[in-house]
Tab-separated table of C-alpha atoms and ligand atoms in Angstrom:
chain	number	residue	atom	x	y	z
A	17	UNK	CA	22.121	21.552	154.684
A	18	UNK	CA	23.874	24.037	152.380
A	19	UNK	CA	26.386	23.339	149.300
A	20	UNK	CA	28.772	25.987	149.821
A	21	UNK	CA	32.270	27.225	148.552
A	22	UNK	CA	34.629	28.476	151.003
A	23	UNK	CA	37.625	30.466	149.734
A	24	UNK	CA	40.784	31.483	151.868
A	25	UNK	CA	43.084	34.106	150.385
A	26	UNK	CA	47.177	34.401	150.888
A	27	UNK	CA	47.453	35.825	154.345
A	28	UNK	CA	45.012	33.095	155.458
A	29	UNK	CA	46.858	30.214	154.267
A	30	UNK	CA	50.269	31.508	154.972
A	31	UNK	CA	52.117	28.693	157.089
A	32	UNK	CA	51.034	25.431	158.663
A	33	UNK	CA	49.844	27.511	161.923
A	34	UNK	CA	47.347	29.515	159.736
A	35	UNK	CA	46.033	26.246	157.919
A	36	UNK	CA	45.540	24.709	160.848
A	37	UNK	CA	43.294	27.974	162.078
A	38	UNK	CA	41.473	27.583	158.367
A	39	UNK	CA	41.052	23.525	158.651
A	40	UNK	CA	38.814	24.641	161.701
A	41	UNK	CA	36.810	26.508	159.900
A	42	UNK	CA	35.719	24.017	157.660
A	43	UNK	CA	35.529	21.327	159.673
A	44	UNK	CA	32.610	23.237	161.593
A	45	UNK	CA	31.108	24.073	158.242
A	46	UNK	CA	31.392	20.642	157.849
A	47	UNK	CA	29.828	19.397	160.969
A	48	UNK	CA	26.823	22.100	160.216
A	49	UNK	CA	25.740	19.309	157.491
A	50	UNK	CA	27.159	21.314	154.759
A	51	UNK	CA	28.811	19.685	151.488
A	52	UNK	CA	31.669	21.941	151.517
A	53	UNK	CA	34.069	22.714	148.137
A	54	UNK	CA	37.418	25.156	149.394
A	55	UNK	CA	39.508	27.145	146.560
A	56	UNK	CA	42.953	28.003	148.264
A	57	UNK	CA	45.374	30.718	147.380
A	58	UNK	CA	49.127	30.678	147.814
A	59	UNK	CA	50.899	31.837	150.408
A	60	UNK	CA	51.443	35.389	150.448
A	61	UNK	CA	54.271	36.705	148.876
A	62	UNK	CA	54.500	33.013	146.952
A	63	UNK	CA	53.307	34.127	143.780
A	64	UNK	CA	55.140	37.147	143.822
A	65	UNK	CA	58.271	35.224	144.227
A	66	UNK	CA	57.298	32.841	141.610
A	67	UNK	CA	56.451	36.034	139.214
A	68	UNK	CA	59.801	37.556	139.846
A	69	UNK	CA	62.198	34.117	139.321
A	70	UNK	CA	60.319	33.920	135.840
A	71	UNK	CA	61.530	37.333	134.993
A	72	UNK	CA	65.054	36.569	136.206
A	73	UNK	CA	64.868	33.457	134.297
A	74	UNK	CA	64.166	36.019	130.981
A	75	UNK	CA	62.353	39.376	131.041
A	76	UNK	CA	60.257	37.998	127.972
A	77	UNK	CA	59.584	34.955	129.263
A	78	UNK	CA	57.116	32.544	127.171
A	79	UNK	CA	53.489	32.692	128.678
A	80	UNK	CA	53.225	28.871	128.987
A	81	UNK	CA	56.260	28.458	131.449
A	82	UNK	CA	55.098	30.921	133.610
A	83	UNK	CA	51.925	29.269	134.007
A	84	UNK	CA	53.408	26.259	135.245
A	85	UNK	CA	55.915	27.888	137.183
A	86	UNK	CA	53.196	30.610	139.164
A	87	UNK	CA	50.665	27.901	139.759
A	88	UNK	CA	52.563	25.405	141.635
A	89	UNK	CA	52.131	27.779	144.730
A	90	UNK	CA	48.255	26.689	145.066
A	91	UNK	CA	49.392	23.173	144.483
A	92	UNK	CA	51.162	23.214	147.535
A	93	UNK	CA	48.208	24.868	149.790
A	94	UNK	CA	45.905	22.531	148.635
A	95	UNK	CA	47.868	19.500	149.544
A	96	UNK	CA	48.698	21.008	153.025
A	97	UNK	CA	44.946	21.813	153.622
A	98	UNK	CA	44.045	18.161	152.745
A	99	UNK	CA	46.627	16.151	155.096
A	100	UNK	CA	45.635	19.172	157.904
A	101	UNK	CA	42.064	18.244	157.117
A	102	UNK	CA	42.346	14.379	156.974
A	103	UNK	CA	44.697	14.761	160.707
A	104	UNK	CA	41.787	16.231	161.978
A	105	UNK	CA	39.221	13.121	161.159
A	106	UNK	CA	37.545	15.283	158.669
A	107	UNK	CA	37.806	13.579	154.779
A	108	UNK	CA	39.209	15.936	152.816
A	109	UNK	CA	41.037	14.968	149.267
A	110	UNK	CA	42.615	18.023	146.961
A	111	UNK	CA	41.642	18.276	143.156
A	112	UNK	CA	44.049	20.102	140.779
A	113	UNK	CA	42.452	21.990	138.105
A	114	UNK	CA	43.475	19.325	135.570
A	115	UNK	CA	41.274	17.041	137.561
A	116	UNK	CA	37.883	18.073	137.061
A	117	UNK	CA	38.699	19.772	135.119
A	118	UNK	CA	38.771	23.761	135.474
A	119	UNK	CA	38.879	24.644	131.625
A	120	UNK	CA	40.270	28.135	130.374
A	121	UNK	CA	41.556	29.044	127.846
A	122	UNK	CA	44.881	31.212	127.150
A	123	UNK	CA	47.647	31.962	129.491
A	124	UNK	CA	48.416	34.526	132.156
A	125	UNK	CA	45.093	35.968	132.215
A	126	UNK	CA	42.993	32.709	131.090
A	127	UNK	CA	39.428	33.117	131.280
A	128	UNK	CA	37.339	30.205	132.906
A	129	UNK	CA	34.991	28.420	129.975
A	130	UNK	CA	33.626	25.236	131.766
A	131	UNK	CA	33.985	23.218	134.766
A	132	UNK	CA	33.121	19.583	134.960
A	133	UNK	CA	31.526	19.330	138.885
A	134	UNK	CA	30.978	14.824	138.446
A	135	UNK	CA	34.076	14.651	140.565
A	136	UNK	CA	33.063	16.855	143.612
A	137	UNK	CA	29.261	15.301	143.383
A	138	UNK	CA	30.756	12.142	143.865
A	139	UNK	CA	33.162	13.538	146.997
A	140	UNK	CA	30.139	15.135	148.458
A	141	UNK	CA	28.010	12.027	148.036
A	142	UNK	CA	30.885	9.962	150.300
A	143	UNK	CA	30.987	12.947	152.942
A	144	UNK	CA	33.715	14.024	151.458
A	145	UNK	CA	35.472	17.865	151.570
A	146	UNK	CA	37.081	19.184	148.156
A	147	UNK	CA	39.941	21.507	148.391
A	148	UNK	CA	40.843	23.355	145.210
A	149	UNK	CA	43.974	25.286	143.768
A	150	UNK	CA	42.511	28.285	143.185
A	151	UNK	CA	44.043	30.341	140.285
A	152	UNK	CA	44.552	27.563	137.560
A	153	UNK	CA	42.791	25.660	135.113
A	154	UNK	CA	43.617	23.655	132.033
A	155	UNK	CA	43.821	24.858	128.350
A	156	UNK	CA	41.771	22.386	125.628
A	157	UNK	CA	45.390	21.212	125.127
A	158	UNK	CA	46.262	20.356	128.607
A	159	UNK	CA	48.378	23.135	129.387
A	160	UNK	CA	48.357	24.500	132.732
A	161	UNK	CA	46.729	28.031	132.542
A	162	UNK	CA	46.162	30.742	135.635
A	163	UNK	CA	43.518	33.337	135.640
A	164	UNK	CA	45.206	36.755	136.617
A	165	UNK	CA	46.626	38.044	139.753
A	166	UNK	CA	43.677	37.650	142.421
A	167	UNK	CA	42.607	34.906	140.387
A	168	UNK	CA	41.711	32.669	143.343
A	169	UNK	CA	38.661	35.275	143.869
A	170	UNK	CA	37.190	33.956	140.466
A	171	UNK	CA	38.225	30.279	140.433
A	172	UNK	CA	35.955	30.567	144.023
A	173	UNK	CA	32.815	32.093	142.229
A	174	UNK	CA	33.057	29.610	139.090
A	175	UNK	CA	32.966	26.668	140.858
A	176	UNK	CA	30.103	28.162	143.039
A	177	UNK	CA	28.116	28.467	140.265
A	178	UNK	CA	29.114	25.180	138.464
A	179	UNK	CA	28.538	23.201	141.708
A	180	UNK	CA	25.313	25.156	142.079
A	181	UNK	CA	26.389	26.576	145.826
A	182	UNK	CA	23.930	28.110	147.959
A	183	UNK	CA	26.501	30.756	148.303
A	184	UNK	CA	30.067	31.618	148.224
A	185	UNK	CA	31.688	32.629	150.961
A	186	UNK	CA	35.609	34.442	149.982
A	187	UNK	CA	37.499	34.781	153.699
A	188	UNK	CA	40.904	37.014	153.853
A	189	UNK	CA	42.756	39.219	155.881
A	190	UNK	CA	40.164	42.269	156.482
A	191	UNK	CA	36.609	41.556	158.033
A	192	UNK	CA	34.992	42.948	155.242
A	193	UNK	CA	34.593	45.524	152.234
A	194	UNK	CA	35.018	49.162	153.316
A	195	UNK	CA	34.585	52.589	152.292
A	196	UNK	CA	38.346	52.777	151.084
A	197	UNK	CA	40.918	50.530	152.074
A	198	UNK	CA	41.143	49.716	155.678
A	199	UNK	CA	45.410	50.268	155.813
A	200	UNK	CA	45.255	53.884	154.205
A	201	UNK	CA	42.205	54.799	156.423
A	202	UNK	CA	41.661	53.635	160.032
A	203	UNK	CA	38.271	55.668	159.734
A	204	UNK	CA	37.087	53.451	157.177
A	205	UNK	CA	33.677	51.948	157.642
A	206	UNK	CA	32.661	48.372	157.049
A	207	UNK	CA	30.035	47.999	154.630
A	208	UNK	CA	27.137	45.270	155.826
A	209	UNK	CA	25.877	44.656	152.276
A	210	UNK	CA	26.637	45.891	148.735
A	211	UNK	CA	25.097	45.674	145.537
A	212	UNK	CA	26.973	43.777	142.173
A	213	UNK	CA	27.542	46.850	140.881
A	214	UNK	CA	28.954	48.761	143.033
A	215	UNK	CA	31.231	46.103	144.168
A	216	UNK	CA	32.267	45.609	140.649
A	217	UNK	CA	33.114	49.385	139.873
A	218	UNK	CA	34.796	49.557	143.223
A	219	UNK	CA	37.173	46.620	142.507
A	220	UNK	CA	37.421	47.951	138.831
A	221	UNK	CA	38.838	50.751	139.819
A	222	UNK	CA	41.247	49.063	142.414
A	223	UNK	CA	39.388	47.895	145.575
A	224	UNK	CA	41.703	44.514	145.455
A	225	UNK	CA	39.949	43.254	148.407
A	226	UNK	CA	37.832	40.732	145.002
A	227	UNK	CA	39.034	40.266	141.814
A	228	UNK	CA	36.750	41.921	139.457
A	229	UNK	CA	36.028	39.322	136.991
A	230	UNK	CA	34.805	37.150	139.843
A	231	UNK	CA	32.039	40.206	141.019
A	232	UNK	CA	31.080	40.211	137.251
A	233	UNK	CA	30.539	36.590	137.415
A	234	UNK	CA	28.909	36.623	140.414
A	235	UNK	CA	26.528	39.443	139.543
A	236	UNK	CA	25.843	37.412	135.982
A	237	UNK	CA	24.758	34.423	137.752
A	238	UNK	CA	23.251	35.918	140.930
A	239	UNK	CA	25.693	34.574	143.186
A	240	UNK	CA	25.278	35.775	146.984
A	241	UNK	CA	29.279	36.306	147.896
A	242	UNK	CA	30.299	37.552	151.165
A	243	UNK	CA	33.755	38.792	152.541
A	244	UNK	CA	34.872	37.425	155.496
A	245	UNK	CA	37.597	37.596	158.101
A	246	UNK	CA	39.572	34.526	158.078
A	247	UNK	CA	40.788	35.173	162.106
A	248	UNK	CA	37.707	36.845	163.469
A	249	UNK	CA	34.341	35.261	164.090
A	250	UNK	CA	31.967	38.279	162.787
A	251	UNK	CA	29.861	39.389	160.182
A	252	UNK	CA	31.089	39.933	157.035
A	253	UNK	CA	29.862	42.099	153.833
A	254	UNK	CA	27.634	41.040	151.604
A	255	UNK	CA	27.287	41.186	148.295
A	256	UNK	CA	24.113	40.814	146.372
A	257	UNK	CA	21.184	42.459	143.848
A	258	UNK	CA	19.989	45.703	144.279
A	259	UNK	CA	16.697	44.697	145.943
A	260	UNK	CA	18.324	42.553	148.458
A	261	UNK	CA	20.600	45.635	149.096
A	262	UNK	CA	17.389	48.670	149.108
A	263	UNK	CA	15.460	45.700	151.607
A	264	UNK	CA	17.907	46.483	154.330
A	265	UNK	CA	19.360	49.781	153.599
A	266	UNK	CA	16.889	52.472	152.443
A	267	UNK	CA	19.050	55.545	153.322
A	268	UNK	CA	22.128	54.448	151.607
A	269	UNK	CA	25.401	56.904	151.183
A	270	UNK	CA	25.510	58.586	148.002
A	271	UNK	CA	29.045	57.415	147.553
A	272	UNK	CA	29.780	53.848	148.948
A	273	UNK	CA	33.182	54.114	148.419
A	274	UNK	CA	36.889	55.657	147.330
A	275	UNK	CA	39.470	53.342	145.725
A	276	UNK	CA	42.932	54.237	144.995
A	277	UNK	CA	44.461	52.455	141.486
A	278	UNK	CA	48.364	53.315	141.799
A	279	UNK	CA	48.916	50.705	138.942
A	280	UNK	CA	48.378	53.528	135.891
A	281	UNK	CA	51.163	55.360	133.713
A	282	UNK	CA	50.159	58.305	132.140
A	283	UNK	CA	51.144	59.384	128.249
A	284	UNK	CA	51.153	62.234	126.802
A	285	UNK	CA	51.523	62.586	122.801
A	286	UNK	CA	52.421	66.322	122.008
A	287	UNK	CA	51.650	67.975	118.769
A	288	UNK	CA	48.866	65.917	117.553
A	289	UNK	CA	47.568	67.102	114.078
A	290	UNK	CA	43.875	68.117	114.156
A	291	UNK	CA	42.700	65.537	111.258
A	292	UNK	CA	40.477	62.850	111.107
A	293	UNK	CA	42.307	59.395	111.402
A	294	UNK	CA	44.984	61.153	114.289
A	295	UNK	CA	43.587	59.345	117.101
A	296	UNK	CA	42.688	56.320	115.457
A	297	UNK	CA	45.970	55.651	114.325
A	298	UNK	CA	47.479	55.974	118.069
A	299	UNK	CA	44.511	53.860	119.169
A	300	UNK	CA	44.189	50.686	116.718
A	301	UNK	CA	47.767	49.316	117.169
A	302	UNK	CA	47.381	49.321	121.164
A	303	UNK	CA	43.895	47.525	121.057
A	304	UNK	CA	45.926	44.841	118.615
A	305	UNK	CA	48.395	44.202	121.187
A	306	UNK	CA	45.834	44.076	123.571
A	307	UNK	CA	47.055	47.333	125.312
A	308	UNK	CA	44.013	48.501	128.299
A	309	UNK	CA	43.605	52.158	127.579
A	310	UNK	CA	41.896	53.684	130.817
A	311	UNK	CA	41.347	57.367	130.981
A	312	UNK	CA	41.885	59.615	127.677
A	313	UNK	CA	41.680	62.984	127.452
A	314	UNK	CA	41.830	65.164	124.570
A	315	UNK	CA	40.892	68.776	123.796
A	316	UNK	CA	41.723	71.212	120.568
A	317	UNK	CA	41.503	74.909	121.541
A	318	UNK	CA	41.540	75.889	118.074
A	319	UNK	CA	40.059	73.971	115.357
A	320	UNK	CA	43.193	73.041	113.072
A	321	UNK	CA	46.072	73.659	115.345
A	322	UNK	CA	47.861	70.399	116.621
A	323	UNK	CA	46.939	69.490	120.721
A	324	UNK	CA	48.307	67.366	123.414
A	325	UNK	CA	46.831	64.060	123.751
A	326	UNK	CA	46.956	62.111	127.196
A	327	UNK	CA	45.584	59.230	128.491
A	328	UNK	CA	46.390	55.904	130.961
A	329	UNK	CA	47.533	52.157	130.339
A	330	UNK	CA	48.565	49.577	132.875
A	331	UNK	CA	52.324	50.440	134.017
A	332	UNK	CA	53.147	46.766	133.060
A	333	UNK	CA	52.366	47.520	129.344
A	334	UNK	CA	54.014	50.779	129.545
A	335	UNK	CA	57.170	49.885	127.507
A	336	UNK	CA	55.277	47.992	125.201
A	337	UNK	CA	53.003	51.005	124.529
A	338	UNK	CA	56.098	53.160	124.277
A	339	UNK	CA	57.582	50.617	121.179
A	340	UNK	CA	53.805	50.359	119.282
A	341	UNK	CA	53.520	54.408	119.310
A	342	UNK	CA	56.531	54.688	117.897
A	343	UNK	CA	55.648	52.724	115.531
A	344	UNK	CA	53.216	55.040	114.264
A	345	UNK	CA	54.764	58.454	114.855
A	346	UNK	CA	54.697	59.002	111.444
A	347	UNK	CA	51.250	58.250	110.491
A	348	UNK	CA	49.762	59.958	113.452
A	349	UNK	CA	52.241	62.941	113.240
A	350	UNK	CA	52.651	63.571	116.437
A	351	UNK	CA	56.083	65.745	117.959
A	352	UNK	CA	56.473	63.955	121.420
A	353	UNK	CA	55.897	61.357	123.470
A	354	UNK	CA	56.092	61.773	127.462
A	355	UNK	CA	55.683	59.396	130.202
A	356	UNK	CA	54.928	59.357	133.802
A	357	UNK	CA	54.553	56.717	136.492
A	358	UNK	CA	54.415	58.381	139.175
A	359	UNK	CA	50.912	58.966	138.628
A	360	UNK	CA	47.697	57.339	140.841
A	361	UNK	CA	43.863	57.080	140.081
A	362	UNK	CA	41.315	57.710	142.934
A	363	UNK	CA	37.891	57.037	142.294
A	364	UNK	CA	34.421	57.461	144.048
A	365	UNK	CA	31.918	54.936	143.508
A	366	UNK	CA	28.177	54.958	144.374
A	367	UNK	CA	24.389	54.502	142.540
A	368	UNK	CA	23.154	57.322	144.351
A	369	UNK	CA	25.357	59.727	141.892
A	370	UNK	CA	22.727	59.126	139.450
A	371	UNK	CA	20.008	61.088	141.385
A	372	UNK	CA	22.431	63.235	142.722
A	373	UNK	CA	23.844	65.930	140.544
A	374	UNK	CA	27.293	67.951	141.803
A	375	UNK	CA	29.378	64.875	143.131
A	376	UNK	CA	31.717	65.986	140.264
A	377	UNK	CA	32.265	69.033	141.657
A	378	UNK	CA	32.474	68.403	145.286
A	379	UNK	CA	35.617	65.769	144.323
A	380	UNK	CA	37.315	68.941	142.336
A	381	UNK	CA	36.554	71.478	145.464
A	382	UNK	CA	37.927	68.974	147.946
A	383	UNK	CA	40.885	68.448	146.108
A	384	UNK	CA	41.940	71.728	144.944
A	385	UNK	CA	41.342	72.909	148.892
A	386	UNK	CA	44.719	70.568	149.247
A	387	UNK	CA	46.533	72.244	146.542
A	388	UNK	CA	46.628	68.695	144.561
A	389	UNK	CA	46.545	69.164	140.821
A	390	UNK	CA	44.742	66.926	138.583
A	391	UNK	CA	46.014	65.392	135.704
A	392	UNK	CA	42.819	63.384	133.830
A	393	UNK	CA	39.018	63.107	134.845
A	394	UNK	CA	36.672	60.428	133.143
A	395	UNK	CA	33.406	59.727	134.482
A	396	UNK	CA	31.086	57.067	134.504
A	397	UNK	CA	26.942	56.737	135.479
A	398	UNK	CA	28.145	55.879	139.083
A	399	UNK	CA	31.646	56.552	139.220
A	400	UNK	CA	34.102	60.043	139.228
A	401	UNK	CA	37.629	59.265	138.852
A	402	UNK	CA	40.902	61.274	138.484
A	403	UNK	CA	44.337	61.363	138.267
A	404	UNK	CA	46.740	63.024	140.390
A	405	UNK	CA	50.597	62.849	141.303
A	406	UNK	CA	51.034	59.985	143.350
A	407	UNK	CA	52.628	61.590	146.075
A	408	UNK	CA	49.238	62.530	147.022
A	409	UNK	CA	47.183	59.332	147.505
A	410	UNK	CA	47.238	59.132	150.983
A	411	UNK	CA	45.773	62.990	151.508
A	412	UNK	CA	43.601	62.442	148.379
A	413	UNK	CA	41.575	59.143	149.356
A	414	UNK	CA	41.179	60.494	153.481
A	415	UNK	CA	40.019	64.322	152.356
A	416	UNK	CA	37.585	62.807	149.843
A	417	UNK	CA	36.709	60.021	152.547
A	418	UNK	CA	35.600	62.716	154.929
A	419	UNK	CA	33.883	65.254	151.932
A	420	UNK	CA	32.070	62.460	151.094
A	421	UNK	CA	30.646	62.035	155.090
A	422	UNK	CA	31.964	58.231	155.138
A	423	UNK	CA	34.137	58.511	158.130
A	424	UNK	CA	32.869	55.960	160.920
A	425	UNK	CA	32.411	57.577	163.682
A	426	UNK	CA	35.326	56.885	166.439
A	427	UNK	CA	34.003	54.158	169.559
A	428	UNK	CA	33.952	56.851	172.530
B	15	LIG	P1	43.574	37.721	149.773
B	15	LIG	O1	45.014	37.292	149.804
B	15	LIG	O2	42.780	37.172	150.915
B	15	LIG	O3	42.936	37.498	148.448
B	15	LIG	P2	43.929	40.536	149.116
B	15	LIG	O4	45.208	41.124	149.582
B	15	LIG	O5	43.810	40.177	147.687
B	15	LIG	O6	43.590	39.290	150.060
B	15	LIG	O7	42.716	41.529	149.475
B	15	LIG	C1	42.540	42.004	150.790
B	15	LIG	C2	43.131	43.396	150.920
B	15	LIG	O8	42.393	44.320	150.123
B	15	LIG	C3	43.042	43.992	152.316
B	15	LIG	O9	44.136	43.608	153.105
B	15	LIG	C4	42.983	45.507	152.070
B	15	LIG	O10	44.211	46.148	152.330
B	15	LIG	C5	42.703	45.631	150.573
B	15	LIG	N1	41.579	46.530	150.273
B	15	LIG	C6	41.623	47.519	149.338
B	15	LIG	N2	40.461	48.188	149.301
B	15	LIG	C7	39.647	47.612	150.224
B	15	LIG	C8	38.306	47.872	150.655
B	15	LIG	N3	37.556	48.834	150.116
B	15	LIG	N4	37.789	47.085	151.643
B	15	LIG	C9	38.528	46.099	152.194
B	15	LIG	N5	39.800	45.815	151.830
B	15	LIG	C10	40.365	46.555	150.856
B	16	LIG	N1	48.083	33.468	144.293
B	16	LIG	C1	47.517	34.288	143.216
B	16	LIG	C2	47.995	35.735	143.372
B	16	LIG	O1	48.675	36.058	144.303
B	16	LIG	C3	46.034	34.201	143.149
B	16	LIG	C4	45.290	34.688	144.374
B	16	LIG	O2	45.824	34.693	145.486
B	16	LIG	O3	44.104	35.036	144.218
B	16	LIG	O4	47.701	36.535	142.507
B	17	LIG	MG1	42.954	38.581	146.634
């Protein structure tokens, strides 16, 4: 007998047919012997259409309100996996995140602090299966709260390790991780198993197939995950510590994968004065709003004449960066400010860069042999990323897919 957490994403819970597919699922987890806890996302496209009737409702709409508007989507899942469950012969009751309860604390983006498991020992005790809204939790006040887009990923991988599951199993639409995402390249090649860390800068830097908080978590508390296909009965990818990983994969890639992040806007601040403070001013009001700077890049030719200054925030936060800079035009003296969205980061991602010197450079050749131009490097111990126009992410993530000798070889 195992304690496990099953979690099924959007696509997999979209309509009664699909729940019906996923009730089968854990009914035969069920019948294994296995005390079985499922989180639940949304139907696709629910949250989005939840997201976008809170910003027709009023583009600064109070944090709170959202909350309870975006997390009613899970609500609904969970009920609908229950009855499908209980029509089946299998008990099955839903718990909301108020009910355990799931605390977090702040909204939009709450982070996860405890979560009470007496309930669910108690279900699993009677024979009973748990299904879960993923995505929510309660604030110390007894506000609703949700956890981020993706969220459901995390909720799945906190209550694995509250319950104290022999493993957490996240199903969705694709039968695995890959080298890059599956839809941009039909050459992409499953990955059987993948280290913490790799699967953490890989989501980092866009991989959305996991939310990255819940790798971090998972890593943190040594949580074996694996990626599943919700409609196809085959192994998965799994994700787990580096010995696991080295056990059954000696000759790994040097790069285990490309990810494509087309959620960046790129600033540039001309006619920056070369003095201490310049930068800091720019950079202390956007950390107080609580502004994500990714890639910066600065350089002064000539020490004492003023230089361009560009780096990357979220395109979300975009017009809010816009109104803080402005804000300090005078005290950081710079002439200009310039924006582009139509901007996208592609990363490569693998440990073996850190024995491997040149990956750098073999990113830059590959590129520049397509005529694409880049806009901002930044680097990491096991990760190259840059930014290009986004007109080229398709070209850019297949050449770099192929430099990089991760095509899978086509079935003859
Ligand atoms: P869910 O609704 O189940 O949470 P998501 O849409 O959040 O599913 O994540 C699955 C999607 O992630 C896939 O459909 C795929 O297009 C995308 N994806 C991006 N990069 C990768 C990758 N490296 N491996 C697998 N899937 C990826
Ligand atoms: N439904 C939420 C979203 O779409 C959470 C999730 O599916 O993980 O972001
Ligand atoms: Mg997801």
């Amino acid at each position: 007998m195992a304690r496990i957490v099953m979690k099924f994403g959007g696509t997999s819970m979209a309509g009664m047919e699909r729940i019906r597919a996923v009730a089968e699922r854990v009914r035969r987890e069920v019948e294994a012997g296995n005390e079985v806890a499922v989180v639940v996302s949304a139907m696709a496209g629910e949250t989005d259409r939840l997201v976008q009737m809170c910003r027709e409702a009023a583009p600064l709409y109070d944090p709170r309100e959202y909350d309870v508007v975006v997390a009613s989507g899970e609500q609904v899942t969970s009920g609908l996996l229950a009855i499908t469950l209980q029509g089946m012969g299998v008990k099955a009751r839903s718990y909301m995140g108020w009910q355990l309860p799931i605390r977090a604390s702040g909204h939009v983006s709450a982070l996860i602090e405890t979560i009470d498991v007496s309930v669910l020992d108690r279900a699993f005790a009677a024979g009973g299966v748990a299904v879960i809204p993923g995505f929510q939790g309660v604030t110390g006040d007894n506000e609703l709260a949700t956890l981020g887009r993706g969220g459901s990923d995390t909720s799945a991988v906190a209550l694995a390790v509250a319950m104290k599951a022999d493993r957490c199993d996240i199903y969705t639409d694709v039968d695995g991780v890959y080298t890059t995402d599956p839809r941009i390249v039909p050459r992409a090649a499953k990955i059987d198993i993948i280290t913490y860390e790799e699967m953490l800068e890989l989501a980092s830097v866009g991989a959305k197939v996991l939310q990255t908080r819940s790798v971090g978590l998972a890593m943190r508390f040594n949580m074996p995950l694996q990626v599943l296909s919700s409609f196809e009965d085959r192994p998965g990818t799994i994700i787990a510590g580096e010995e696991a990983v080295e056990e059954r994969n000696m000759e790994r890639n040097i790069i285990t994968g490309i990810a494509h992040d087309l959620n960046e806007a790129r600033i540039t601040l001309r006619g920056l004065p070369d003095r201490p403070g310049a930068v800091a001013a720019i950079f202390r009001p956007l950390a107080a709003a609580n502004i994500n700077v990714d890639m910066i890049v600065q350089s002064v030719a000539r020490a004492g004449e003023p230089s361009d200054l560009t780096f990357t925030v979220p395109t979300a936060s975009l017009p809010e960066t816009v109104a803080e800079l402005e804000k300090v035009r005078q005290e950081a003296g710079f002439a200009d400010i310039l924006t582009d969205t139509d901007v996208v980061k592609i990363s490569a991602v693998g440990v073996g860069m850190r024995s491997n010197a040149g990956i750098a450079a073999k990113m830059f050749d590959t590129l520049a042999e397509r005529g694409i131009n880049l806009l901002a490097i930044t680097t990491s111990e096991i990760k190259v990323s840059v930014l290009i126009p986004e007109a080229y992410t398709e070209l850019a993530v297949r050449v770099l897919h192929t430099a990089f000798g991760l095509d899978q070889e086509r079935a003859a």
